[in-house]
Amino acid sequence: MPNPLCLRGGRVLDPARGIDRVQDLWIENGKIAGLGEDAPAALRNRKDVEIVDVKGAVVAPGLVDIHVHLREPGQEEKETIETGTRSAARGGFTTVACMPNTSPPLDDRPSVEYVVRRAAVSASCRVLPIAAVTIGQMGEALVEFEDLVNAGAVAFTDDGKPVKNAEIMRRALELTKPLGVPIIQHAEDPDLKGSGVVHEGWVSTRVGLKGIPDIAESVMVARDMLLAEVTGGRVHVAHMSAARTVEVLRWAKQRGIAMTGETTPHHLVLTDEAVATYDTNTKMNPPLRSARDREALIQGVIDGTIDCLATDHAPHTDIEKDGDFDNAPFGIVGLETALGLYMKALVEPKHLSLGDLILRMTRNPLQVLGRDGGTLAAGADADVTVFDPAQRWTVRAAEFASKARNMPFEGWELSGKILITLVGGSVTYRAETLAGSAR
Amino acid sequence: MIGNRKDLLGLEDVSAEEIVRILDTARVMREVLDRPIPKVPSLRGLTAANLFFEASTRTRLSFELAEKRLSADTVNFQTSGSSVSKGETLRDTAANIEAMGIHLVVIRHQASGAPHYLAKVLKAGVINAGDGTHEHPTQGLLDVFTMREHKKRIEGLRVAILGDILHSRVARSNIWGLTKLGAKVTIAGPSTMMPAEVERFGVTVAKSVDEAIEGADVVNILRIQLERQRAGLYPSLKEYSRVHGVTRERLRRAKPDVLVMHPGPMNRGVEIAQDVADGENSVILEQVTNGVAVRMAVLYLLAGQEAAGVVATETQTPNVEAAKSHAEPTLSPRR
């Protein structure tokens, strides 16, 4: 166990408990020991406490991302659990849930246990594996849900592909309901999507790239809403991109259906205008959509229709992204730019307070998985993110801890500079610019 | 050169002035083609590569002929039997070609934006000879050129573009070229082949072929790809022909001196009736001839920069002097 730690003089922001004031945060034995005067006197008087001056910075619960592609096993040329979680730590994340579309997919106990084991020896943050809904993500035979939950799976998804068959989706919801875990749907009707590569609209018309209509997503979310209502199972909608999808989810919540949703940074800061240069780093699935869709997503985040904020961190090699648009793979990396982009999309324009943003990146995503946490309450794991909301920094892919560089934000100036990331009281990332700690 | 551009990727970002300059230069080239020996030395010493990643007969022949008429050396590359089928990337293929000292690259590719990618990574000038469902700028230019030769002006001209607009790069280049020069463009076709928000091009979307043809100065008929039926976009070619085919009967709604155009290859009896294709208003073969002249103009103007580095040896011909009034630089490369 490292020495006890005191983060001194920061603005402690713990929105889940309504706390926002300048005070010290005390950590001992990997747990939060207390805030300010509430910390045990015995600890405050100890001489071996490492004191880190974080004046001017925000001290928040560790960020959580429930939509990350770590690519291990099988696609280690793109990313590994080691590099992906280092990237997470550098972005202020202390927990990530990883997607099962690996090679082979995470559809049985050995493969889920493999991720748990690899994470134990190589990860820089907590890794929660999400398992496939169907064997091989082929959409036909269901996985052994109960066995996989016991092995560590926190949710099920065929992400990368939808669960297309409504009967399979219905049975999956029925079988996972007693386990208390959601089915995460990559909502996309494959027939409506066809071979589309960008949002269907004026930009696709102009640049001659095949469109993916917004209804490819919304139609399936509407179907899943009814399946969730009938079965009582929980559906979480991954990477929401379209205004119509927000409307469907809002309706579902009004009907009291157990349904949640997430969106990504890129869908909040970019529109399909970005693809007009054929930059393959603007190719993602679901695609960047219209300005109207972007506004509806922001409104959905503000009013809580969209429960939480994820990244859909999707690493690819430079070689794969080098070439024409049609043949490039979908997806961009997002862990190291997420906080800055969400600040830009939501906090800087005053759509959300900083606390409301943190809530959507900490407690809310955990709640989607049916888990507690995301606070700085005494006794909780000391998963902490320290960042300077005012400090401007420039995005440089060459500095990423991720193996991958594929993203369209090179050179963007963002705020929300991550200074320190702690997982269980241990430092997993520390910015070079941080002033040295004093004893 | 055209403006300061190295490449011609589409007509979307080409100004009306630039288009007029290309058309004026093409007129001079047309005169060259009518000579007993239809060849000028303008591009001597330059090498053009025709990279055709997608099957094409007439466009490739047209470009090759245009290059030869300007005395450029030409090399051809076609996908079948080339290293592309061995998994080589577009970048490597292009880099290898550039390493052989190519000055101009003409590219046809099934992926929209592939020419833009090449333009970014290559020092050579890039001419888009058709990319996916995006643009086919030299086809757009030759269509506008043909209209202008017959009607003397483009401004105010009523042009109907008919058929599968969604998948047509010819339609996009026509629309950009024509609207920039002030034509009134009306489009019509099956609703499943109308691109999203297409009216934002500044065109009128007609409810039927008949409505689009009404009072038209020009009717440009697009090729219907036979595989669209399989894709579920249309029930049958018979139905297409009945609802959207241009017949002599339908053409009566147009002005008497209407020009009938088609980029080829035609599906006779489907989108265009036999007697319309071969009728007195048809300028379809003239389009083919004009295609060579327009491509010569584009090659010539784009090579302006390249040519500066090439030693010119040929003296100018009288016709070349005439070209000066239409377009500088001269037809002979600068030293």
Coordinates of C-alpha atoms in Angstrom, one line a residue, chain A residues 127-403:
Chain A
V127 CA -11.8 -2.9 -16.7
L128 CA -15.4 -4.2 -16.8
P129 CA -15.9 -6.7 -19.6
I130 CA -19.1 -6.6 -21.6
A131 CA -19.9 -10.0 -23.2
A132 CA -21.6 -10.8 -26.5
V133 CA -25.4 -11.4 -26.7
T134 CA -25.0 -14.2 -29.2
I135 CA -22.3 -16.8 -29.9
G136 CA -19.7 -15.2 -32.2
Q137 CA -21.9 -12.1 -32.4
M138 CA -23.7 -14.0 -35.2
G139 CA -27.1 -13.1 -34.0
E140 CA -28.4 -16.6 -33.7
A141 CA -27.5 -18.6 -30.6
L142 CA -27.6 -16.9 -27.1
V143 CA -24.6 -16.9 -24.9
E144 CA -24.7 -18.4 -21.3
F145 CA -25.7 -15.2 -19.6
E146 CA -25.6 -16.4 -16.0
D147 CA -22.2 -18.0 -16.4
L148 CA -20.7 -15.0 -18.0
V149 CA -22.1 -12.6 -15.3
N150 CA -20.4 -14.9 -12.8
A151 CA -17.2 -14.6 -14.8
G152 CA -17.3 -10.8 -14.6
A153 CA -19.5 -9.6 -17.5
V154 CA -21.3 -6.4 -16.6
A155 CA -23.6 -6.2 -19.6
F156 CA -24.2 -7.8 -23.0
T157 CA -24.0 -6.5 -26.5
D158 CA -23.2 -7.5 -30.0
D159 CA -21.7 -4.0 -30.6
G160 CA -20.3 -3.5 -34.0
K161 CA -23.5 -5.1 -35.1
P162 CA -27.1 -4.9 -33.8
V163 CA -29.1 -7.8 -32.4
K164 CA -31.2 -7.7 -35.6
N165 CA -33.6 -10.6 -34.9
A166 CA -36.4 -9.3 -32.7
E167 CA -37.1 -12.8 -31.3
I168 CA -33.5 -13.2 -30.2
M169 CA -33.6 -9.7 -28.6
R170 CA -36.8 -10.5 -26.8
R171 CA -35.4 -13.8 -25.4
A172 CA -32.1 -12.1 -24.4
L173 CA -34.0 -9.4 -22.5
E174 CA -36.1 -12.1 -20.7
L175 CA -33.1 -14.1 -19.7
T176 CA -30.9 -11.1 -18.5
K177 CA -33.7 -9.4 -16.6
P178 CA -33.2 -11.5 -13.4
L179 CA -29.5 -10.9 -13.7
G180 CA -29.9 -7.1 -13.4
V181 CA -27.7 -6.3 -16.3
P182 CA -28.6 -4.4 -19.5
I183 CA -28.5 -5.4 -23.1
I184 CA -26.6 -2.7 -24.9
Q185 CA -27.9 -2.2 -28.4
H186 CA -25.9 -1.0 -31.3
A187 CA -29.0 0.3 -32.9
E188 CA -28.8 0.0 -36.6
D189 CA -31.1 -1.7 -39.0
P190 CA -28.7 -3.4 -41.4
D191 CA -31.0 -3.2 -44.3
L192 CA -31.7 0.5 -43.9
K193 CA -27.9 1.1 -43.4
G194 CA -27.0 -1.0 -46.5
S195 CA -23.5 -0.1 -47.6
G196 CA -23.8 3.5 -46.3
V197 CA -20.8 5.3 -44.9
V198 CA -22.0 8.8 -44.0
H199 CA -25.2 10.4 -42.8
E200 CA -27.9 10.6 -45.5
G201 CA -28.5 14.3 -46.2
W202 CA -27.2 17.2 -48.1
V203 CA -23.6 16.4 -47.5
S204 CA -23.9 12.8 -48.8
T205 CA -25.8 14.1 -51.8
R206 CA -23.0 16.7 -52.5
V207 CA -20.0 14.5 -51.9
G208 CA -21.5 11.3 -53.5
L209 CA -20.9 9.1 -50.5
K210 CA -23.6 6.5 -49.7
G211 CA -25.9 7.6 -47.0
I212 CA -27.0 6.0 -43.8
P213 CA -30.5 7.4 -42.9
D214 CA -31.2 8.4 -39.3
I215 CA -34.1 5.9 -39.2
A216 CA -31.6 3.1 -39.5
E217 CA -30.9 3.8 -35.8
S218 CA -34.3 5.1 -34.7
V219 CA -36.4 2.3 -36.1
M220 CA -34.5 -0.3 -34.1
V221 CA -34.7 1.8 -30.9
A222 CA -38.5 2.1 -31.3
R223 CA -38.7 -1.7 -31.7
D224 CA -36.4 -2.3 -28.7
M225 CA -38.5 0.1 -26.6
L226 CA -41.5 -2.2 -27.1
L227 CA -39.5 -5.3 -26.4
A228 CA -38.2 -3.7 -23.2
E229 CA -41.7 -2.8 -22.2
V230 CA -43.1 -6.3 -22.8
T231 CA -40.2 -8.2 -21.2
G232 CA -39.3 -5.8 -18.4
G233 CA -35.6 -6.3 -19.5
R234 CA -33.3 -3.3 -19.7
V235 CA -32.1 -1.9 -23.0
H236 CA -29.2 0.6 -23.1
V237 CA -28.9 2.4 -26.5
A238 CA -25.2 2.8 -27.5
H239 CA -23.8 5.9 -29.3
M240 CA -27.1 7.7 -30.0
S241 CA -26.7 9.9 -33.0
A242 CA -30.1 11.0 -34.3
A243 CA -32.8 13.4 -33.2
R244 CA -35.5 10.8 -33.8
T245 CA -33.7 8.4 -31.5
V246 CA -33.7 11.0 -28.7
E247 CA -37.5 11.4 -29.3
V248 CA -38.1 7.7 -29.1
L249 CA -36.0 7.4 -25.9
R250 CA -37.8 10.3 -24.3
W251 CA -41.1 8.7 -25.1
A252 CA -39.9 5.4 -23.6
K253 CA -39.0 7.1 -20.4
Q254 CA -42.4 8.8 -20.3
R255 CA -43.9 5.4 -20.5
G256 CA -41.8 4.2 -17.6
I257 CA -39.8 1.7 -19.7
A258 CA -36.4 0.6 -18.4
M259 CA -34.4 2.1 -21.1
T260 CA -31.2 4.3 -21.0
G261 CA -28.9 5.9 -23.6
E262 CA -25.5 7.3 -24.2
T263 CA -23.9 9.5 -26.8
T264 CA -20.3 10.3 -27.8
P265 CA -18.2 13.5 -27.9
H266 CA -17.9 13.5 -31.6
H267 CA -21.6 13.5 -32.2
L268 CA -21.9 16.6 -30.0
V269 CA -19.0 18.7 -31.5
L270 CA -19.2 17.7 -35.2
T271 CA -21.7 17.4 -37.9
D272 CA -21.7 15.7 -41.3
E273 CA -20.1 18.8 -42.8
A274 CA -16.8 17.4 -41.4
V275 CA -16.9 14.5 -43.9
A276 CA -16.9 16.8 -47.0
T277 CA -13.1 16.6 -47.3
Y278 CA -13.2 12.7 -47.4
D279 CA -11.0 12.7 -44.3
T280 CA -11.3 9.0 -43.1
N281 CA -10.9 10.2 -39.5
T282 CA -14.4 11.6 -39.8
K283 CA -15.8 8.1 -40.7
M284 CA -17.5 6.6 -37.8
N285 CA -20.6 4.5 -37.1
P286 CA -23.2 5.8 -36.4
P287 CA -22.1 8.6 -38.7
L288 CA -21.8 12.3 -37.9
R289 CA -25.3 13.7 -38.5
S290 CA -26.9 17.0 -39.3
A291 CA -26.8 20.1 -37.2
R292 CA -30.4 19.5 -36.2
D293 CA -29.5 16.0 -34.9
R294 CA -26.6 17.5 -33.0
E295 CA -28.8 20.0 -31.3
A296 CA -31.3 17.4 -30.3
L297 CA -28.6 15.3 -28.8
I298 CA -27.4 18.2 -26.7
Q299 CA -31.0 18.9 -25.6
G300 CA -31.3 15.2 -24.7
V301 CA -28.2 15.3 -22.6
I302 CA -29.4 18.5 -20.8
D303 CA -32.9 17.1 -19.9
G304 CA -31.5 13.7 -18.9
T305 CA -33.1 11.7 -21.8
I306 CA -29.6 10.7 -22.6
D307 CA -28.3 9.3 -19.3
C308 CA -24.6 9.2 -19.7
L309 CA -21.7 10.2 -21.9
A310 CA -19.3 7.6 -23.4
T311 CA -16.6 7.7 -26.0
D312 CA -16.9 4.7 -28.4
H313 CA -13.1 4.7 -28.3
A314 CA -12.4 2.8 -31.5
P315 CA -8.7 2.4 -32.3
H316 CA -7.5 1.6 -35.8
T317 CA -4.0 1.6 -37.4
D318 CA -2.8 4.4 -39.6
I319 CA -2.6 1.9 -42.5
E320 CA -6.2 1.0 -42.2
K321 CA -7.3 4.6 -42.2
D322 CA -5.0 5.6 -45.1
G323 CA -6.9 5.6 -48.4
D324 CA -10.3 6.3 -49.8
F325 CA -13.3 6.9 -47.6
D326 CA -15.4 3.9 -48.6
N327 CA -12.7 1.4 -47.7
A328 CA -11.6 2.8 -44.4
P329 CA -12.9 1.3 -41.2
F330 CA -15.5 3.1 -39.0
G331 CA -14.4 4.7 -35.7
I332 CA -12.2 7.1 -33.9
V333 CA -10.3 7.1 -30.6
G334 CA -11.8 9.2 -27.9
L335 CA -10.5 8.5 -24.4
E336 CA -7.8 11.3 -24.3
T337 CA -10.1 14.0 -25.7
A338 CA -13.4 13.1 -24.1
L339 CA -13.4 15.5 -21.1
G340 CA -12.1 18.4 -23.2
L341 CA -14.7 17.8 -26.0
Y342 CA -17.6 17.5 -23.5
M343 CA -16.5 20.7 -21.8
K344 CA -16.5 22.4 -25.2
A345 CA -19.9 20.9 -26.2
L346 CA -21.7 21.2 -22.9
V347 CA -20.1 23.3 -20.2
E348 CA -18.5 26.2 -22.2
P349 CA -21.8 27.1 -23.9
K350 CA -23.4 26.8 -20.4
H351 CA -25.7 23.9 -21.4
L352 CA -24.6 22.0 -18.3
S353 CA -22.8 22.9 -15.0
L354 CA -19.5 21.3 -14.5
G355 CA -21.1 19.2 -11.8
D356 CA -23.9 18.0 -14.1
L357 CA -21.2 17.0 -16.7
I358 CA -19.3 15.0 -14.1
L359 CA -22.5 13.2 -13.0
R360 CA -23.0 12.1 -16.6
M361 CA -19.4 10.8 -16.7
T362 CA -19.3 9.1 -13.3
R363 CA -22.3 8.0 -11.4
N364 CA -24.7 7.8 -14.3
P365 CA -22.8 5.4 -16.5
L366 CA -22.3 3.1 -13.5
Q367 CA -26.0 3.2 -12.8
V368 CA -26.7 2.1 -16.4
L369 CA -24.7 -1.0 -15.5
G370 CA -26.7 -1.3 -12.3
R371 CA -23.6 -0.5 -10.2
D372 CA -23.0 1.9 -7.3
G373 CA -20.1 4.3 -7.1
G374 CA -19.0 7.5 -8.7
T375 CA -18.7 9.4 -5.5
L376 CA -16.0 10.6 -3.1
A377 CA -17.8 9.3 0.0
A378 CA -15.7 8.1 2.9
G379 CA -15.0 4.4 2.5
A380 CA -15.4 4.4 -1.3
D381 CA -12.6 3.2 -3.6
A382 CA -10.2 6.2 -4.1
D383 CA -10.9 6.5 -7.8
V384 CA -10.2 10.2 -8.4
T385 CA -9.7 12.5 -11.3
V386 CA -8.0 15.9 -10.8
F387 CA -8.3 18.4 -13.7
D388 CA -7.9 22.0 -14.4
P389 CA -11.2 23.2 -16.0
A390 CA -9.6 26.5 -17.2
Q391 CA -6.3 25.3 -18.5
R392 CA -6.2 25.2 -22.3
W393 CA -4.3 22.5 -24.0
T394 CA -3.8 21.4 -27.6
V395 CA -4.7 18.0 -28.9
R396 CA -1.6 16.2 -30.3
A397 CA -2.2 12.6 -31.4
A398 CA 1.5 11.9 -31.2
E399 CA 1.4 12.4 -27.5
F400 CA -1.4 9.9 -27.0
A401 CA -0.9 6.9 -24.8
S402 CA -3.2 4.9 -27.1
K403 CA -1.6 2.9 -29.9

